[in-house]
Amino acid sequence: MTGETIAAIATAPGAGAVGIVRLSGPAAGRIGRALFGTGTLPEPRRATLRGFVDAQGEVIDQGLALWFPAPGSFTGEDLFELQGHGGARVLDRLLARVLELGARPARPGEFSQRAFLNGKLDLAQAEAIADLIQAATETQARLASRSLQGVFSRRVEALVERLTRLRALIEAGLDFPDEDLDDLGVGEADFATLVEACKTLLASTHQGELIRDGLLVVIAGAPNAGKSSLLNALAGSDAAIVTEIPGTTRDLLRAEIQIDGLPLRLVDTAGLRPSSDPVEQEGIRRARAQIEQADHLLVLIDDTAPGEQGTARAHLDELGLDPQVPVTILRNKIDCSARPAGLMTTAEGQTEIGCSALTGAGLDALRDHLKAVAGYRGASAGEFSARRRHVEALRNGLERLLEARAAWQATAAPELVAEDLRMAQQAFAEITGEVSSEALLGRIFSEFCIGK
Ligand code: GDP
């Protein structure tokens, strides 16, 4: 338990029927007693009607006080929840009084961080709290709730348990170097099941990450290819201005959509062409910077324009693009050309899609294609929410497991096998926060809102 008592308004700003001030730490009980103007604490975990008074004894507000003595609280510390009226000024006054009595303002996520440090939640569950609060789609909220309930953490723990058993057997061999390793009861199958279990969990975690973070899809191409029209057609709204005048889109235009629960952040960029107009030049600079950030690039080509029938590579060269991310070439305006709608494979083996941003032809094929290249299996395949750092930890761990298996197969020194297994375990332990650095915790909890 840390020495400081923290306090914050826990409800969203603005007027509401109820507003909550929360305080946690060793002085919570003393502050509560002073605030109620009584010498007594309410019965633990029972809603109790109290007046909250200022230094002069004047009632700031009247509401419910909930007292959670340590360790039976969210943070594991002494904790008060004061439910008053949800007005901005009244809550400010209530918080000011609590600070005057010795609490200090909580930093973002500090209540959850204390819950984690006191063993009330593991790190993946703490992250799930932030994900649940920030969920923009129903699927995101459902999966974050499952992670908060520990669905993901239990899967990680099961993997770690299996790994620990194997490690124990192999490390036992190190203690008795004369013993034949075969006699330890370790076999190829033990490594195979572990690797399989890790791959299965990695696949589920990747789905969870896709549903949480989605893909950044950047639309690029020459002026007038139909980029803004495509953004509007996919978003189902007039987010972007469409004109026949080339160079209309100067800045980045964004729209957020979902395909079967897969969130896509679409960005329409300025048309790429040589320009002497400084505003357009800046737009093109921003477009190129955004292209570098993309998870997937859609390069739009006007299929009716003369000289636009070249290969994908020729188009990318012409636009000065050499993207490091997956690219899909879209042949747009097929309502005015002879090309069929949908997916096709070029003579060079490149996937292209014929479409019309105007009529919507070929856009379903584009949606399916984006799901396929992301490896997205649909909202119903999501089991829990996850983040990129979880996927990376599992990938690192898997790599170590494969090395351990290879060392085992090559009958290398058991020390090497044991060391690889130890590193794999460490990678997995980063997910639940058994192994974590100050910097990682700082990064995770600073994303939270204040009061959580
Ligand atoms: P951008 O400069 O690439 O963003 O292109 P716009 O979306 O502004 O479109 C340029 C012009 O092409 C506009 O007149 C659009 O109406 C037209 N356009 C866009 N997509 C299509 C399409 O699929 N078919 C046809 N016939 N016209 C299109």
CSV table of C-alpha atoms and ligand atoms in Angstrom, one decimal:
chain,number,residue,atom,x,y,z
A,1,MET,CA,0.0,0.0,0.0
A,2,THR,CA,1.4,3.4,-0.9
A,3,GLY,CA,1.4,6.2,1.6
A,4,GLU,CA,-0.6,8.7,-0.4
A,5,THR,CA,-4.4,9.0,-0.6
A,6,ILE,CA,-5.7,9.8,-4.1
A,7,ALA,CA,-9.0,11.3,-5.1
A,8,ALA,CA,-10.8,12.0,-8.4
A,9,ILE,CA,-14.2,12.6,-9.9
A,10,ALA,CA,-15.0,9.2,-11.4
A,11,THR,CA,-18.0,10.2,-13.5
A,12,ALA,CA,-17.9,11.8,-16.9
A,13,PRO,CA,-17.9,15.6,-17.0
A,14,GLY,CA,-21.3,17.4,-17.6
A,15,ALA,CA,-24.6,17.3,-15.8
A,16,GLY,CA,-26.0,13.9,-14.6
A,17,ALA,CA,-28.3,12.6,-12.0
A,18,VAL,CA,-25.4,11.2,-10.0
A,19,GLY,CA,-21.8,12.1,-9.8
A,20,ILE,CA,-19.1,10.1,-8.0
A,21,VAL,CA,-16.0,11.1,-6.2
A,22,ARG,CA,-13.6,8.3,-5.3
A,23,LEU,CA,-10.8,8.3,-2.8
A,24,SER,CA,-8.3,5.5,-2.1
A,25,GLY,CA,-5.4,5.2,0.4
A,26,PRO,CA,-4.6,5.1,4.1
A,27,ALA,CA,-6.2,8.4,4.9
A,28,ALA,CA,-9.6,7.6,3.2
A,29,GLY,CA,-11.3,6.7,6.5
A,30,ARG,CA,-10.1,9.8,8.3
A,31,ILE,CA,-11.0,12.1,5.4
A,32,GLY,CA,-14.4,10.4,5.2
A,33,ARG,CA,-15.1,11.0,8.9
A,34,ALA,CA,-14.1,14.6,8.6
A,35,LEU,CA,-16.2,15.1,5.5
A,36,PHE,CA,-19.3,13.6,7.1
A,37,GLY,CA,-18.8,15.8,10.2
A,38,THR,CA,-19.4,12.7,12.3
A,39,GLY,CA,-16.9,10.6,14.3
A,40,THR,CA,-18.0,7.4,12.8
A,41,LEU,CA,-17.5,5.4,9.6
A,42,PRO,CA,-20.4,3.9,7.8
A,43,GLU,CA,-20.9,0.2,7.8
A,44,PRO,CA,-18.5,-1.4,5.2
A,45,ARG,CA,-20.0,-2.0,1.7
A,46,ARG,CA,-23.4,-0.5,2.7
A,47,ALA,CA,-24.9,2.5,1.0
A,48,THR,CA,-25.4,5.1,3.7
A,49,LEU,CA,-27.0,8.5,3.3
A,50,ARG,CA,-24.6,11.2,4.5
A,51,GLY,CA,-24.2,15.0,4.3
A,52,PHE,CA,-20.8,16.1,2.9
A,53,VAL,CA,-19.7,19.2,4.8
A,54,ASP,CA,-17.1,21.9,4.2
A,55,ALA,CA,-14.7,23.3,6.7
A,56,GLN,CA,-17.4,25.6,8.1
A,57,GLY,CA,-19.8,22.7,8.5
A,58,GLU,CA,-22.0,23.9,5.6
A,59,VAL,CA,-23.4,21.0,3.6
A,60,ILE,CA,-21.9,20.9,0.1
A,61,ASP,CA,-24.2,18.0,-1.0
A,62,GLN,CA,-26.0,15.1,0.4
A,63,GLY,CA,-25.6,11.6,-1.0
A,64,LEU,CA,-24.6,8.0,-0.5
A,65,ALA,CA,-21.3,7.1,1.0
A,66,LEU,CA,-19.8,3.6,0.3
A,67,TRP,CA,-17.0,2.5,2.5
A,68,PHE,CA,-14.7,-0.3,1.4
A,69,PRO,CA,-12.0,-1.0,4.0
A,70,ALA,CA,-8.8,-2.6,2.8
A,71,PRO,CA,-8.3,-5.2,1.4
A,72,GLY,CA,-11.8,-5.8,0.2
A,73,SER,CA,-11.9,-2.9,-2.3
A,74,PHE,CA,-11.3,-2.3,-6.0
A,75,THR,CA,-7.8,-1.0,-5.2
A,76,GLY,CA,-7.1,-3.2,-2.3
A,77,GLU,CA,-6.7,-0.1,-0.2
A,78,ASP,CA,-9.2,1.7,2.1
A,79,LEU,CA,-11.6,3.3,-0.4
A,80,PHE,CA,-14.5,5.6,-0.3
A,81,GLU,CA,-17.0,6.2,-3.0
A,82,LEU,CA,-19.1,9.3,-2.6
A,83,GLN,CA,-22.2,9.5,-4.7
A,84,GLY,CA,-23.5,13.0,-4.9
A,85,HIS,CA,-25.5,15.0,-7.4
A,86,GLY,CA,-23.9,15.0,-10.9
A,87,GLY,CA,-23.3,18.7,-11.4
A,88,ALA,CA,-19.9,20.0,-12.4
A,89,ARG,CA,-19.7,22.7,-9.7
A,90,VAL,CA,-21.0,20.5,-6.8
A,91,LEU,CA,-18.5,17.7,-7.7
A,92,ASP,CA,-15.7,20.2,-8.0
A,93,ARG,CA,-16.5,21.5,-4.5
A,94,LEU,CA,-16.7,18.0,-3.1
A,95,LEU,CA,-13.3,17.0,-4.6
A,96,ALA,CA,-11.8,20.3,-3.4
A,97,ARG,CA,-12.9,19.5,0.1
A,98,VAL,CA,-11.5,16.0,-0.1
A,99,LEU,CA,-8.1,17.4,-1.3
A,100,GLU,CA,-8.2,20.0,1.5
A,101,LEU,CA,-8.5,17.1,3.9
A,102,GLY,CA,-5.3,15.6,2.7
A,103,ALA,CA,-5.9,13.6,-0.5
A,104,ARG,CA,-4.0,14.5,-3.7
A,105,PRO,CA,-5.5,14.4,-7.2
A,106,ALA,CA,-5.2,11.0,-8.8
A,107,ARG,CA,-3.3,10.6,-12.1
A,108,PRO,CA,-5.0,8.9,-15.1
A,109,GLY,CA,-5.6,5.2,-14.4
A,110,GLU,CA,-4.1,5.4,-10.9
A,111,PHE,CA,-6.9,3.5,-9.1
A,112,SER,CA,-6.5,0.7,-11.6
A,113,GLN,CA,-2.7,0.8,-11.3
A,114,ARG,CA,-3.1,0.4,-7.5
A,115,ALA,CA,-5.5,-2.5,-8.1
A,116,PHE,CA,-2.9,-4.1,-10.3
A,117,LEU,CA,0.0,-3.5,-7.8
A,118,ASN,CA,-2.1,-4.9,-5.0
A,119,GLY,CA,-2.8,-8.1,-6.9
A,120,LYS,CA,-6.6,-7.3,-7.5
A,121,LEU,CA,-6.2,-7.6,-11.3
A,122,ASP,CA,-3.5,-8.7,-13.6
A,123,LEU,CA,-2.2,-6.4,-16.3
A,124,ALA,CA,-4.3,-7.8,-19.1
A,125,GLN,CA,-7.4,-7.3,-17.0
A,126,ALA,CA,-6.4,-3.8,-16.1
A,127,GLU,CA,-6.0,-3.0,-19.9
A,128,ALA,CA,-9.4,-4.5,-20.5
A,129,ILE,CA,-10.9,-1.9,-18.2
A,130,ALA,CA,-9.6,0.8,-20.4
A,131,ASP,CA,-10.7,-1.1,-23.5
A,132,LEU,CA,-14.2,-1.6,-22.1
A,133,ILE,CA,-14.5,2.2,-21.4
A,134,GLN,CA,-13.2,3.1,-24.8
A,135,ALA,CA,-15.1,0.5,-26.8
A,136,ALA,CA,-16.7,2.0,-29.8
A,137,THR,CA,-18.5,-1.1,-31.1
A,138,GLU,CA,-20.6,-3.7,-29.3
A,139,THR,CA,-18.2,-6.5,-30.2
A,140,GLN,CA,-15.3,-4.5,-28.7
A,141,ALA,CA,-17.3,-4.0,-25.5
A,142,ARG,CA,-18.3,-7.7,-25.3
A,143,LEU,CA,-14.7,-8.9,-25.8
A,144,ALA,CA,-13.2,-6.3,-23.4
A,145,SER,CA,-15.7,-7.5,-20.8
A,146,ARG,CA,-14.5,-11.1,-21.3
A,147,SER,CA,-10.9,-10.1,-20.9
A,148,LEU,CA,-11.8,-8.2,-17.7
A,149,GLN,CA,-13.4,-11.4,-16.4
A,150,GLY,CA,-10.1,-13.1,-16.9
A,151,VAL,CA,-10.9,-15.2,-20.0
A,152,PHE,CA,-7.6,-14.2,-21.7
A,153,SER,CA,-5.5,-14.3,-18.6
A,154,ARG,CA,-6.7,-17.8,-17.8
A,155,ARG,CA,-5.6,-19.0,-21.3
A,156,VAL,CA,-2.2,-17.4,-20.8
A,157,GLU,CA,-1.9,-19.0,-17.3
A,158,ALA,CA,-2.8,-22.4,-18.7
A,159,LEU,CA,0.0,-22.1,-21.3
A,160,VAL,CA,2.5,-20.9,-18.7
A,161,GLU,CA,1.5,-23.8,-16.4
A,162,ARG,CA,2.2,-26.3,-19.1
A,163,LEU,CA,5.5,-24.6,-19.9
A,164,THR,CA,6.5,-24.6,-16.2
A,165,ARG,CA,5.9,-28.4,-16.0
A,166,LEU,CA,8.2,-29.0,-18.9
A,167,ARG,CA,10.8,-26.6,-17.6
A,168,ALA,CA,10.7,-28.4,-14.2
A,169,LEU,CA,11.4,-31.8,-15.8
A,170,ILE,CA,14.3,-30.5,-17.9
A,171,GLU,CA,15.8,-28.4,-15.1
A,172,ALA,CA,15.6,-31.6,-12.9
A,173,GLY,CA,17.9,-33.1,-15.5
A,174,LEU,CA,20.4,-30.3,-15.0
A,175,ASP,CA,20.6,-31.2,-11.3
A,176,PHE,CA,21.5,-34.8,-12.1
A,177,PRO,CA,23.8,-34.5,-15.1
A,178,ASP,CA,24.5,-38.2,-15.2
A,179,GLU,CA,20.9,-39.0,-15.7
A,180,ASP,CA,19.9,-39.8,-19.3
A,181,LEU,CA,17.5,-37.1,-20.6
A,182,ASP,CA,15.2,-39.7,-22.0
A,183,ASP,CA,14.7,-40.9,-18.4
A,184,LEU,CA,13.2,-37.6,-17.4
A,185,GLY,CA,10.0,-38.5,-19.1
A,186,VAL,CA,10.3,-35.6,-21.6
A,187,GLY,CA,9.4,-36.4,-25.2
A,188,GLU,CA,9.0,-34.7,-28.5
A,189,ALA,CA,5.2,-34.7,-27.9
A,190,ASP,CA,5.6,-32.3,-24.9
A,191,PHE,CA,7.2,-29.7,-27.1
A,192,ALA,CA,4.7,-30.3,-29.9
A,193,THR,CA,1.6,-29.8,-27.7
A,194,LEU,CA,3.2,-26.7,-26.1
A,195,VAL,CA,3.9,-25.2,-29.6
A,196,GLU,CA,0.4,-26.0,-30.7
A,197,ALA,CA,-1.2,-24.5,-27.6
A,198,CYS,CA,0.8,-21.3,-28.2
A,199,LYS,CA,-0.1,-21.1,-31.8
A,200,THR,CA,-3.8,-21.5,-31.0
A,201,LEU,CA,-3.7,-18.8,-28.4
A,202,LEU,CA,-1.7,-16.5,-30.7
A,203,ALA,CA,-4.4,-16.9,-33.4
A,204,SER,CA,-7.2,-16.0,-30.9
A,205,THR,CA,-5.2,-13.1,-29.6
A,206,HIS,CA,-4.6,-11.8,-33.1
A,207,GLN,CA,-8.4,-11.8,-33.6
A,208,GLY,CA,-8.9,-9.9,-30.4
A,209,GLU,CA,-6.3,-7.4,-31.4
A,210,LEU,CA,-7.9,-6.9,-34.9
A,211,ILE,CA,-11.3,-6.3,-33.3
A,212,ARG,CA,-9.8,-3.8,-30.8
A,213,ASP,CA,-7.5,-1.9,-33.1
A,214,GLY,CA,-8.7,-2.7,-36.6
A,215,LEU,CA,-6.7,-1.5,-39.6
A,216,LEU,CA,-5.5,1.8,-40.9
A,217,VAL,CA,-6.5,1.7,-44.6
A,218,VAL,CA,-5.1,4.6,-46.7
A,219,ILE,CA,-6.6,5.4,-50.1
A,220,ALA,CA,-4.0,6.8,-52.5
A,221,GLY,CA,-3.8,7.6,-56.2
A,222,ALA,CA,-3.7,10.2,-58.8
A,223,PRO,CA,-6.1,13.2,-58.7
A,224,ASN,CA,-9.6,12.4,-59.9
A,225,ALA,CA,-9.2,8.7,-59.7
A,226,GLY,CA,-12.2,8.6,-57.3
A,227,LYS,CA,-10.6,8.4,-53.9
A,228,SER,CA,-13.0,10.7,-52.1
A,229,SER,CA,-15.9,9.0,-53.8
A,230,LEU,CA,-14.6,5.6,-52.6
A,231,LEU,CA,-14.3,6.9,-49.0
A,232,ASN,CA,-17.9,8.2,-49.2
A,233,ALA,CA,-19.2,5.0,-50.7
A,234,LEU,CA,-17.5,2.8,-48.0
A,235,ALA,CA,-18.5,5.2,-45.2
A,236,GLY,CA,-22.0,5.5,-46.5
A,237,SER,CA,-21.9,9.3,-46.1
A,238,ASP,CA,-20.6,12.4,-47.7
A,239,ALA,CA,-17.6,12.7,-45.5
A,240,ALA,CA,-15.4,13.9,-48.4
A,241,ILE,CA,-16.1,16.5,-51.1
A,242,VAL,CA,-16.3,15.0,-54.5
A,243,THR,CA,-15.7,17.2,-57.5
A,244,GLU,CA,-14.5,16.9,-61.1
A,245,ILE,CA,-11.8,19.4,-60.2
A,246,PRO,CA,-8.5,17.6,-59.7
A,247,GLY,CA,-6.6,18.4,-56.4
A,248,THR,CA,-9.7,19.1,-54.3
A,249,THR,CA,-8.6,17.0,-51.4
A,250,ARG,CA,-5.8,18.9,-49.8
A,251,ASP,CA,-5.7,17.5,-46.3
A,252,LEU,CA,-6.3,14.0,-44.9
A,253,LEU,CA,-10.0,13.0,-44.6
A,254,ARG,CA,-10.9,10.3,-42.2
A,255,ALA,CA,-13.9,8.0,-41.7
A,256,GLU,CA,-14.3,5.1,-39.3
A,257,ILE,CA,-16.3,2.1,-40.5
A,258,GLN,CA,-16.7,-1.5,-39.6
A,259,ILE,CA,-16.8,-4.6,-41.8
A,260,ASP,CA,-18.5,-7.4,-39.7
A,261,GLY,CA,-17.0,-6.0,-36.5
A,262,LEU,CA,-13.6,-5.3,-38.0
A,263,PRO,CA,-12.9,-1.6,-37.5
A,264,LEU,CA,-11.3,0.2,-40.4
A,265,ARG,CA,-9.9,3.7,-40.1
A,266,LEU,CA,-10.1,4.9,-43.6
A,267,VAL,CA,-8.0,7.9,-44.8
A,268,ASP,CA,-8.5,9.7,-48.1
A,269,THR,CA,-5.3,11.5,-49.2
A,270,ALA,CA,-4.5,14.3,-51.6
A,271,GLY,CA,-3.9,13.1,-55.2
A,272,LEU,CA,-0.3,12.3,-55.9
A,273,ARG,CA,1.0,14.5,-58.8
A,274,PRO,CA,3.7,17.1,-59.3
A,275,SER,CA,2.5,20.4,-58.1
A,276,SER,CA,3.8,23.9,-57.6
A,277,ASP,CA,0.9,25.0,-55.3
A,278,PRO,CA,2.4,25.1,-51.8
A,279,VAL,CA,-1.0,24.0,-50.2
A,280,GLU,CA,-1.2,21.0,-52.5
A,281,GLN,CA,2.5,20.2,-51.9
A,282,GLU,CA,1.8,20.1,-48.2
A,283,GLY,CA,-1.2,17.8,-48.8
A,284,ILE,CA,0.9,15.5,-50.8
A,285,ARG,CA,3.6,15.4,-48.1
A,286,ARG,CA,0.9,14.5,-45.6
A,287,ALA,CA,-0.5,11.8,-47.9
A,288,ARG,CA,3.0,10.2,-48.2
A,289,ALA,CA,3.5,10.4,-44.4
A,290,GLN,CA,0.1,8.7,-43.9
A,291,ILE,CA,0.9,6.0,-46.5
A,292,GLU,CA,4.0,5.0,-44.4
A,293,GLN,CA,1.7,4.5,-41.3
A,294,ALA,CA,-0.9,2.4,-43.1
A,295,ASP,CA,-1.7,-1.3,-42.4
A,296,HIS,CA,-3.0,-1.6,-45.9
A,297,LEU,CA,-2.8,0.7,-48.9
A,298,LEU,CA,-5.6,1.0,-51.6
A,299,VAL,CA,-4.2,2.4,-54.8
A,300,LEU,CA,-7.0,3.7,-56.9
A,301,ILE,CA,-6.7,3.9,-60.7
A,302,ASP,CA,-9.2,5.6,-63.0
A,303,ASP,CA,-9.9,2.7,-65.4
A,304,THR,CA,-11.3,5.0,-68.0
A,305,ALA,CA,-8.3,7.3,-68.3
A,306,PRO,CA,-6.1,6.7,-71.3
A,307,GLY,CA,-2.8,5.1,-70.5
A,308,GLU,CA,-4.0,3.7,-67.2
A,309,GLN,CA,-3.9,0.0,-68.2
A,310,GLY,CA,-0.3,-0.6,-67.0
A,311,THR,CA,0.9,-3.0,-64.3
A,312,ALA,CA,0.5,-2.4,-60.7
A,313,ARG,CA,4.3,-1.9,-60.4
A,314,ALA,CA,4.2,0.7,-63.2
A,315,HIS,CA,1.4,2.6,-61.4
A,316,LEU,CA,3.2,2.6,-58.1
A,317,ASP,CA,6.4,3.8,-59.8
A,318,GLU,CA,4.5,6.5,-61.5
A,319,LEU,CA,3.0,7.7,-58.2
A,320,GLY,CA,6.4,7.5,-56.6
A,321,LEU,CA,5.2,4.8,-54.1
A,322,ASP,CA,7.3,2.0,-52.7
A,323,PRO,CA,5.1,0.9,-49.9
A,324,GLN,CA,6.3,-1.7,-47.3
A,325,VAL,CA,2.7,-2.7,-46.5
A,326,PRO,CA,0.2,-4.8,-48.4
A,327,VAL,CA,-1.2,-3.0,-51.4
A,328,THR,CA,-4.4,-3.6,-53.3
A,329,ILE,CA,-4.9,-2.0,-56.8
A,330,LEU,CA,-8.4,-0.9,-57.4
A,331,ARG,CA,-9.5,-0.2,-61.0
A,332,ASN,CA,-12.3,2.3,-60.5
A,333,LYS,CA,-15.0,3.7,-62.7
A,334,ILE,CA,-15.7,0.3,-64.3
A,335,ASP,CA,-19.3,1.5,-64.9
A,336,CYS,CA,-17.6,3.4,-67.8
A,337,SER,CA,-15.1,0.7,-68.9
A,338,ALA,CA,-15.4,-2.9,-70.0
A,339,ARG,CA,-13.8,-4.4,-66.9
A,340,PRO,CA,-15.9,-6.8,-64.8
A,341,ALA,CA,-16.5,-6.1,-61.1
A,342,GLY,CA,-14.6,-7.9,-58.3
A,343,LEU,CA,-11.4,-9.7,-57.7
A,344,MET,CA,-9.0,-10.6,-60.5
A,345,THR,CA,-5.5,-11.9,-60.8
A,346,THR,CA,-3.3,-10.2,-63.3
A,347,ALA,CA,-0.7,-11.9,-65.6
A,348,GLU,CA,1.9,-10.9,-63.0
A,349,GLY,CA,0.0,-12.8,-60.3
A,350,GLN,CA,-1.1,-9.5,-58.6
A,351,THR,CA,-4.6,-9.2,-57.0
A,352,GLU,CA,-6.6,-6.3,-58.4
A,353,ILE,CA,-10.3,-5.3,-57.9
A,354,GLY,CA,-12.5,-3.8,-60.5
A,355,CYS,CA,-15.0,-1.5,-58.8
A,356,SER,CA,-17.1,1.6,-59.2
A,357,ALA,CA,-17.3,4.1,-56.3
A,358,LEU,CA,-20.3,5.5,-58.1
A,359,THR,CA,-22.5,2.4,-58.4
A,360,GLY,CA,-21.0,0.4,-55.6
A,361,ALA,CA,-20.1,-2.5,-57.9
A,362,GLY,CA,-17.1,-4.5,-56.6
A,363,LEU,CA,-17.2,-2.9,-53.2
A,364,ASP,CA,-18.4,-6.1,-51.5
A,365,ALA,CA,-15.4,-7.9,-53.1
A,366,LEU,CA,-13.2,-5.2,-51.7
A,367,ARG,CA,-14.7,-5.6,-48.1
A,368,ASP,CA,-14.2,-9.4,-48.3
A,369,HIS,CA,-10.6,-8.9,-49.6
A,370,LEU,CA,-9.7,-6.5,-46.7
A,371,LYS,CA,-11.0,-9.1,-44.2
A,372,ALA,CA,-9.0,-11.8,-45.9
A,373,VAL,CA,-5.7,-10.0,-46.0
A,374,ALA,CA,-6.1,-9.0,-42.4
A,375,GLY,CA,-6.8,-12.7,-41.5
A,376,TYR,CA,-10.0,-11.6,-39.9
A,377,ARG,CA,-12.4,-14.5,-39.1
A,378,GLY,CA,-15.5,-12.5,-38.2
A,379,ALA,CA,-16.9,-11.0,-35.0
A,380,SER,CA,-18.1,-14.4,-33.8
A,381,ALA,CA,-14.5,-15.7,-33.8
A,382,GLY,CA,-13.5,-13.1,-31.2
A,383,GLU,CA,-13.0,-14.7,-27.8
A,384,PHE,CA,-11.5,-11.8,-25.8
A,385,SER,CA,-10.0,-8.4,-26.5
A,386,ALA,CA,-6.2,-8.1,-26.9
A,387,ARG,CA,-3.5,-5.6,-27.8
A,388,ARG,CA,-0.5,-5.6,-30.1
A,389,ARG,CA,1.8,-6.0,-27.1
A,390,HIS,CA,0.0,-9.2,-26.3
A,391,VAL,CA,0.4,-10.5,-29.8
A,392,GLU,CA,4.1,-9.6,-29.8
A,393,ALA,CA,4.7,-11.2,-26.4
A,394,LEU,CA,3.1,-14.4,-27.7
A,395,ARG,CA,5.2,-14.3,-31.0
A,396,ASN,CA,8.4,-13.8,-29.0
A,397,GLY,CA,7.4,-16.7,-26.7
A,398,LEU,CA,6.6,-18.9,-29.7
A,399,GLU,CA,9.9,-18.2,-31.3
A,400,ARG,CA,11.6,-19.3,-28.1
A,401,LEU,CA,9.6,-22.4,-27.9
A,402,LEU,CA,10.5,-23.3,-31.4
A,403,GLU,CA,14.1,-22.8,-30.6
A,404,ALA,CA,13.8,-24.9,-27.5
A,405,ARG,CA,12.2,-27.7,-29.6
A,406,ALA,CA,15.0,-27.4,-32.2
A,407,ALA,CA,17.6,-27.6,-29.5
A,408,TRP,CA,15.9,-30.6,-28.0
A,409,GLN,CA,15.7,-32.4,-31.4
A,410,ALA,CA,19.4,-31.7,-32.0
A,411,THR,CA,20.0,-33.2,-28.5
A,412,ALA,CA,21.8,-30.0,-27.6
A,413,ALA,CA,22.9,-29.3,-24.0
A,414,PRO,CA,19.8,-29.3,-21.8
A,415,GLU,CA,21.0,-25.9,-20.4
A,416,LEU,CA,20.1,-24.4,-23.8
A,417,VAL,CA,16.7,-26.0,-23.9
A,418,ALA,CA,16.0,-24.8,-20.3
A,419,GLU,CA,17.2,-21.3,-21.1
A,420,ASP,CA,14.9,-21.0,-24.2
A,421,LEU,CA,12.0,-22.3,-22.1
A,422,ARG,CA,12.8,-19.8,-19.4
A,423,MET,CA,12.8,-16.9,-22.0
A,424,ALA,CA,9.5,-18.1,-23.4
A,425,GLN,CA,7.9,-18.1,-20.0
A,426,GLN,CA,9.2,-14.6,-19.4
A,427,ALA,CA,7.6,-13.4,-22.6
A,428,PHE,CA,4.2,-14.9,-21.7
A,429,ALA,CA,4.5,-13.5,-18.2
A,430,GLU,CA,4.7,-9.9,-19.7
A,431,ILE,CA,1.1,-10.3,-20.8
A,432,THR,CA,-0.4,-10.7,-17.3
A,433,GLY,CA,2.3,-8.3,-15.8
A,434,GLU,CA,4.1,-10.9,-13.7
A,435,VAL,CA,7.1,-9.4,-15.4
A,436,SER,CA,6.8,-5.7,-16.2
A,437,SER,CA,8.8,-2.6,-16.3
A,438,GLU,CA,8.0,0.8,-14.9
A,439,ALA,CA,8.0,2.2,-18.4
A,440,LEU,CA,5.5,-0.3,-19.6
A,441,LEU,CA,3.2,0.3,-16.7
A,442,GLY,CA,3.5,4.1,-17.2
A,443,ARG,CA,2.6,3.7,-20.8
A,444,ILE,CA,-0.4,1.5,-20.1
A,445,PHE,CA,-2.0,3.4,-17.3
A,446,SER,CA,-1.4,6.9,-18.7
A,447,GLU,CA,-3.9,6.0,-21.4
A,448,PHE,CA,-6.7,5.6,-18.8
A,449,CYS,CA,-9.1,8.4,-17.9
A,450,ILE,CA,-8.7,10.1,-14.5
A,451,GLY,CA,-10.8,8.5,-11.8
A,452,LYS,CA,-10.4,4.9,-13.2
B,1,GDP,P1,-10.4,12.1,-56.1
B,1,GDP,O1,-9.8,13.3,-56.7
B,1,GDP,O2,-9.5,10.9,-56.4
B,1,GDP,O3,-10.8,12.1,-54.7
B,1,GDP,O4,-11.7,11.8,-57.0
B,1,GDP,P2,-13.2,12.2,-56.7
B,1,GDP,O5,-13.8,11.2,-55.8
B,1,GDP,O6,-13.3,13.6,-56.3
B,1,GDP,O7,-13.9,11.9,-58.1
B,1,GDP,C1,-13.4,12.6,-59.3
B,1,GDP,C2,-14.5,12.5,-60.3
B,1,GDP,O8,-14.7,11.1,-60.7
B,1,GDP,C3,-15.9,13.0,-59.8
B,1,GDP,O9,-16.5,13.7,-60.8
B,1,GDP,C4,-16.6,11.7,-59.5
B,1,GDP,O10,-18.0,11.8,-59.6
B,1,GDP,C5,-16.1,10.8,-60.5
B,1,GDP,N1,-16.1,9.4,-60.1
B,1,GDP,C6,-15.6,8.8,-59.0
B,1,GDP,N2,-15.8,7.5,-59.0
B,1,GDP,C7,-16.5,7.2,-60.1
B,1,GDP,C8,-17.0,5.9,-60.6
B,1,GDP,O11,-16.8,4.8,-60.1
B,1,GDP,N3,-17.6,6.0,-61.8
B,1,GDP,C9,-17.7,7.2,-62.5
B,1,GDP,N4,-18.3,7.1,-63.7
B,1,GDP,N5,-17.3,8.3,-62.0
B,1,GDP,C10,-16.7,8.4,-60.8
